[in-house]
Short mmCIF file of C-alpha atoms in Angstrom, two decimals:
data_model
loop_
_atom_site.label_atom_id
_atom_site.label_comp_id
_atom_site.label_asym_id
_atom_site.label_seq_id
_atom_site.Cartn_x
_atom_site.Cartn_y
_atom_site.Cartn_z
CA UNK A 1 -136.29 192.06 -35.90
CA UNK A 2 -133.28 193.61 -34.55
CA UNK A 3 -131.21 189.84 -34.63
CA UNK A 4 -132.30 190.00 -38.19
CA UNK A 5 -130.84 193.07 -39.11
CA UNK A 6 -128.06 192.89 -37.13
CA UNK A 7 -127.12 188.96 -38.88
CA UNK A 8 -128.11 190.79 -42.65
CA UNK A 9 -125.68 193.97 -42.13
CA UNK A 10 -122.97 191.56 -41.44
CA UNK A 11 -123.44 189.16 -43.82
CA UNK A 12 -123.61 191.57 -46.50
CA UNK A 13 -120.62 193.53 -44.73
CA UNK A 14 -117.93 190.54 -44.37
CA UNK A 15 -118.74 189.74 -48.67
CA UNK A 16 -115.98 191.63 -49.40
CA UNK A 17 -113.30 189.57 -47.70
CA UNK A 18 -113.57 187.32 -50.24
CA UNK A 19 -112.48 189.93 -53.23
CA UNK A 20 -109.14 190.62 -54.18
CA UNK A 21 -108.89 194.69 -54.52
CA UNK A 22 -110.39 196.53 -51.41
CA UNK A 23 -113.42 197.29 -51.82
CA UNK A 24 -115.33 198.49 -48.78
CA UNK A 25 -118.74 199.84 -50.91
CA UNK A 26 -120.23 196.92 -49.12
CA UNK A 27 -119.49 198.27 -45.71
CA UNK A 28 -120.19 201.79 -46.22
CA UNK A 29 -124.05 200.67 -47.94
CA UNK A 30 -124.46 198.76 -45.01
CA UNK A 31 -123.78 201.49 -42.53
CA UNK A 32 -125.53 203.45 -45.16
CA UNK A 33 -128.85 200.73 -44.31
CA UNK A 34 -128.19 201.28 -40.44
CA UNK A 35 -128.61 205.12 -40.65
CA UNK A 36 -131.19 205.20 -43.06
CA UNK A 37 -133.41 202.28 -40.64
CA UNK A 38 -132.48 204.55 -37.31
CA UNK A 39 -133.26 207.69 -39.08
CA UNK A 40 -137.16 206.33 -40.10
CA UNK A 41 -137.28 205.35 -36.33
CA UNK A 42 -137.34 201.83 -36.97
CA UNK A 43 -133.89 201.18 -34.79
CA UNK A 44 -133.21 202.50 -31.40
CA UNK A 45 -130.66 204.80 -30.43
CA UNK A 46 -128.68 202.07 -28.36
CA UNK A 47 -129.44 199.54 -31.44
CA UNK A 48 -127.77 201.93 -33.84
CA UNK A 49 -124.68 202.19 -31.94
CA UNK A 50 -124.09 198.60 -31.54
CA UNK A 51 -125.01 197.93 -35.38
CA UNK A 52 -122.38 200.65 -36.34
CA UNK A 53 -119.85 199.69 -33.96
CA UNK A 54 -120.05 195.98 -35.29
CA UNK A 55 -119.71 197.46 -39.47
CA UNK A 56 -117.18 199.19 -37.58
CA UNK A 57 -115.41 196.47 -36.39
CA UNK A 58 -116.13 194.55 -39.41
CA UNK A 59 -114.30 197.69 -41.74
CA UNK A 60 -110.93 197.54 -39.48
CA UNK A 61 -110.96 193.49 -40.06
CA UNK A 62 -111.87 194.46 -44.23
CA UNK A 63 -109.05 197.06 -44.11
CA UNK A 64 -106.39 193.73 -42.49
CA UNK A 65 -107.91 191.73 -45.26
CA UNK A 66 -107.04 194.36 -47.58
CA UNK A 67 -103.26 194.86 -46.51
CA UNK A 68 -102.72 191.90 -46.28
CA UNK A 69 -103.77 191.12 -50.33
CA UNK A 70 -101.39 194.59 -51.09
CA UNK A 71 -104.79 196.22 -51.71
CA UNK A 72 -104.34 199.74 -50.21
CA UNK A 73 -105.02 202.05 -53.09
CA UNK A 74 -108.60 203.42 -51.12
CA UNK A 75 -107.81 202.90 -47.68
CA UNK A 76 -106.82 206.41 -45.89
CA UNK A 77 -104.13 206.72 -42.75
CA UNK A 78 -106.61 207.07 -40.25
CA UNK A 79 -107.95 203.98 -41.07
CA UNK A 80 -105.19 201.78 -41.38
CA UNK A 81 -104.25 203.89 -37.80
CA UNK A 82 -107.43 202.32 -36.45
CA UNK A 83 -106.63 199.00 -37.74
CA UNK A 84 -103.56 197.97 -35.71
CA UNK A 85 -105.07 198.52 -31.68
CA UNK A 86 -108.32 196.02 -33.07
CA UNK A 87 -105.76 193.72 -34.42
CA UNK A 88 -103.41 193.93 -30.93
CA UNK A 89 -106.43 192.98 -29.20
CA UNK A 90 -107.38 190.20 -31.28
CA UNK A 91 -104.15 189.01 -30.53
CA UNK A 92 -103.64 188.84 -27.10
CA UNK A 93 -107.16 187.71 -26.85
CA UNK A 94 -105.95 185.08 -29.10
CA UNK A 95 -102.73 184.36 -27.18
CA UNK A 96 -104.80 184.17 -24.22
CA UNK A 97 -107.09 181.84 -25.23
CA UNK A 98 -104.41 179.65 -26.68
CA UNK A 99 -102.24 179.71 -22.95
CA UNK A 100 -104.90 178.73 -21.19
CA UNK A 101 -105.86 175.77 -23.93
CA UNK A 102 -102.21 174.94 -23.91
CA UNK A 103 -101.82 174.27 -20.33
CA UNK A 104 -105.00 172.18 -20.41
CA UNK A 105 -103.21 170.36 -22.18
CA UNK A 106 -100.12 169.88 -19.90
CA UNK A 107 -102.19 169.35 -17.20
CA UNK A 108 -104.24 166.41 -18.87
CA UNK A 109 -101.08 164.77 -19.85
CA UNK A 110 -100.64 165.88 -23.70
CA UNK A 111 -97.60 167.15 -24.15
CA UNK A 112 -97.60 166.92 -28.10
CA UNK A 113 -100.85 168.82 -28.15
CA UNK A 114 -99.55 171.38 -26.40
CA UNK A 115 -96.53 171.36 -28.13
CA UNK A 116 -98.54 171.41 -31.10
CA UNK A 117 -100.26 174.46 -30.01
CA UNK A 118 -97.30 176.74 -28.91
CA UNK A 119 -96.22 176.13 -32.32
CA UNK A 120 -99.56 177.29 -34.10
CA UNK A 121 -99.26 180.02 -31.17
CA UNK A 122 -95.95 181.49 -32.56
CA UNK A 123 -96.65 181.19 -36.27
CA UNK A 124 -99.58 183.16 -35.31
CA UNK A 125 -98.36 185.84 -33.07
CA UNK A 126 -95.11 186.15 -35.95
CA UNK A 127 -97.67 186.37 -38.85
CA UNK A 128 -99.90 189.12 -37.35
CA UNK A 129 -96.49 190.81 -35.73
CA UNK A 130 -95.56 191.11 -39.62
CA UNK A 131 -98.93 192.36 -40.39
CA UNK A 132 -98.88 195.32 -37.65
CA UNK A 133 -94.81 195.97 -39.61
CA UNK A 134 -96.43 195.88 -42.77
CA UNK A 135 -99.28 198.82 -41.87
CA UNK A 136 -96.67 200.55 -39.35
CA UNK A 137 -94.73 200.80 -43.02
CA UNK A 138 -97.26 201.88 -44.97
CA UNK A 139 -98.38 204.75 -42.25
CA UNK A 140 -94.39 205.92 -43.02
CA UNK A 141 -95.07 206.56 -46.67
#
């Protein structure tokens, strides 16, 4: 039951990534869901946490989404505030991940691989450092 819900909220959360103005009804009736299932005592407490912290998580990746489009007409300072330490960490997660694959590489010999990689790497890292500029920017105003 609780896999069930959990796959459903975010399904139904992550369908507005695919619209162009940011719209994040979808989110907040899904968190909506959550509270409404934990407050008829279906859900435990520990349960409800975890399925708001992952609509949570799944908001601050809408909100990216969003500024990324130039859709910020709804989205509030505190939010895009939030935004930019989940998208750091995604990042260096990311750069992390790709190191270590990278150097696998080298050690197994394919140095256009990992060539290959450091490039994808760097476009990357340079497209989400623009990102964090753009929302930085944005906070300003």
């Amino acid at each position: 039951m609780k896999i069930i819900l959990m796959i459903t909220l975010l399904i139904v959360s992550t369908l507005a990534f695919g619209q162009k103005n940011c719209d994040l009804n979808s989110n907040n009736e899904a968190v909506q869901r959550v509270n409404d299932t934990f407050d008829r005592g279906e859900m435990s407490g520990e349960d409800h946490m975890i399925a708001l912290k992952e609509l949570y998580s799944v908001r601050l990746g809408l909100i990216a989404e969003c500024v990324q489009n130039d859709s910020t007409n709804n989205l509030s300072k505190i939010e895009l505030q939030d935004t930019i330490p989940k998208i750091e960490a995604e990042l260096a997660q990311y750069i992390e991940e790709m190191n270590a694959a990278i150097q696998l590489s080298i050690a197994r010999d394919r140095i256009g691989m990992a060539t290959e990689m450091a490039y994808e790497r760097d476009l990357h890292k340079k497209e989400i450092k623009a990102l964090i500029r753009k929302i930085r920017s944005l906070l300003k105003k």
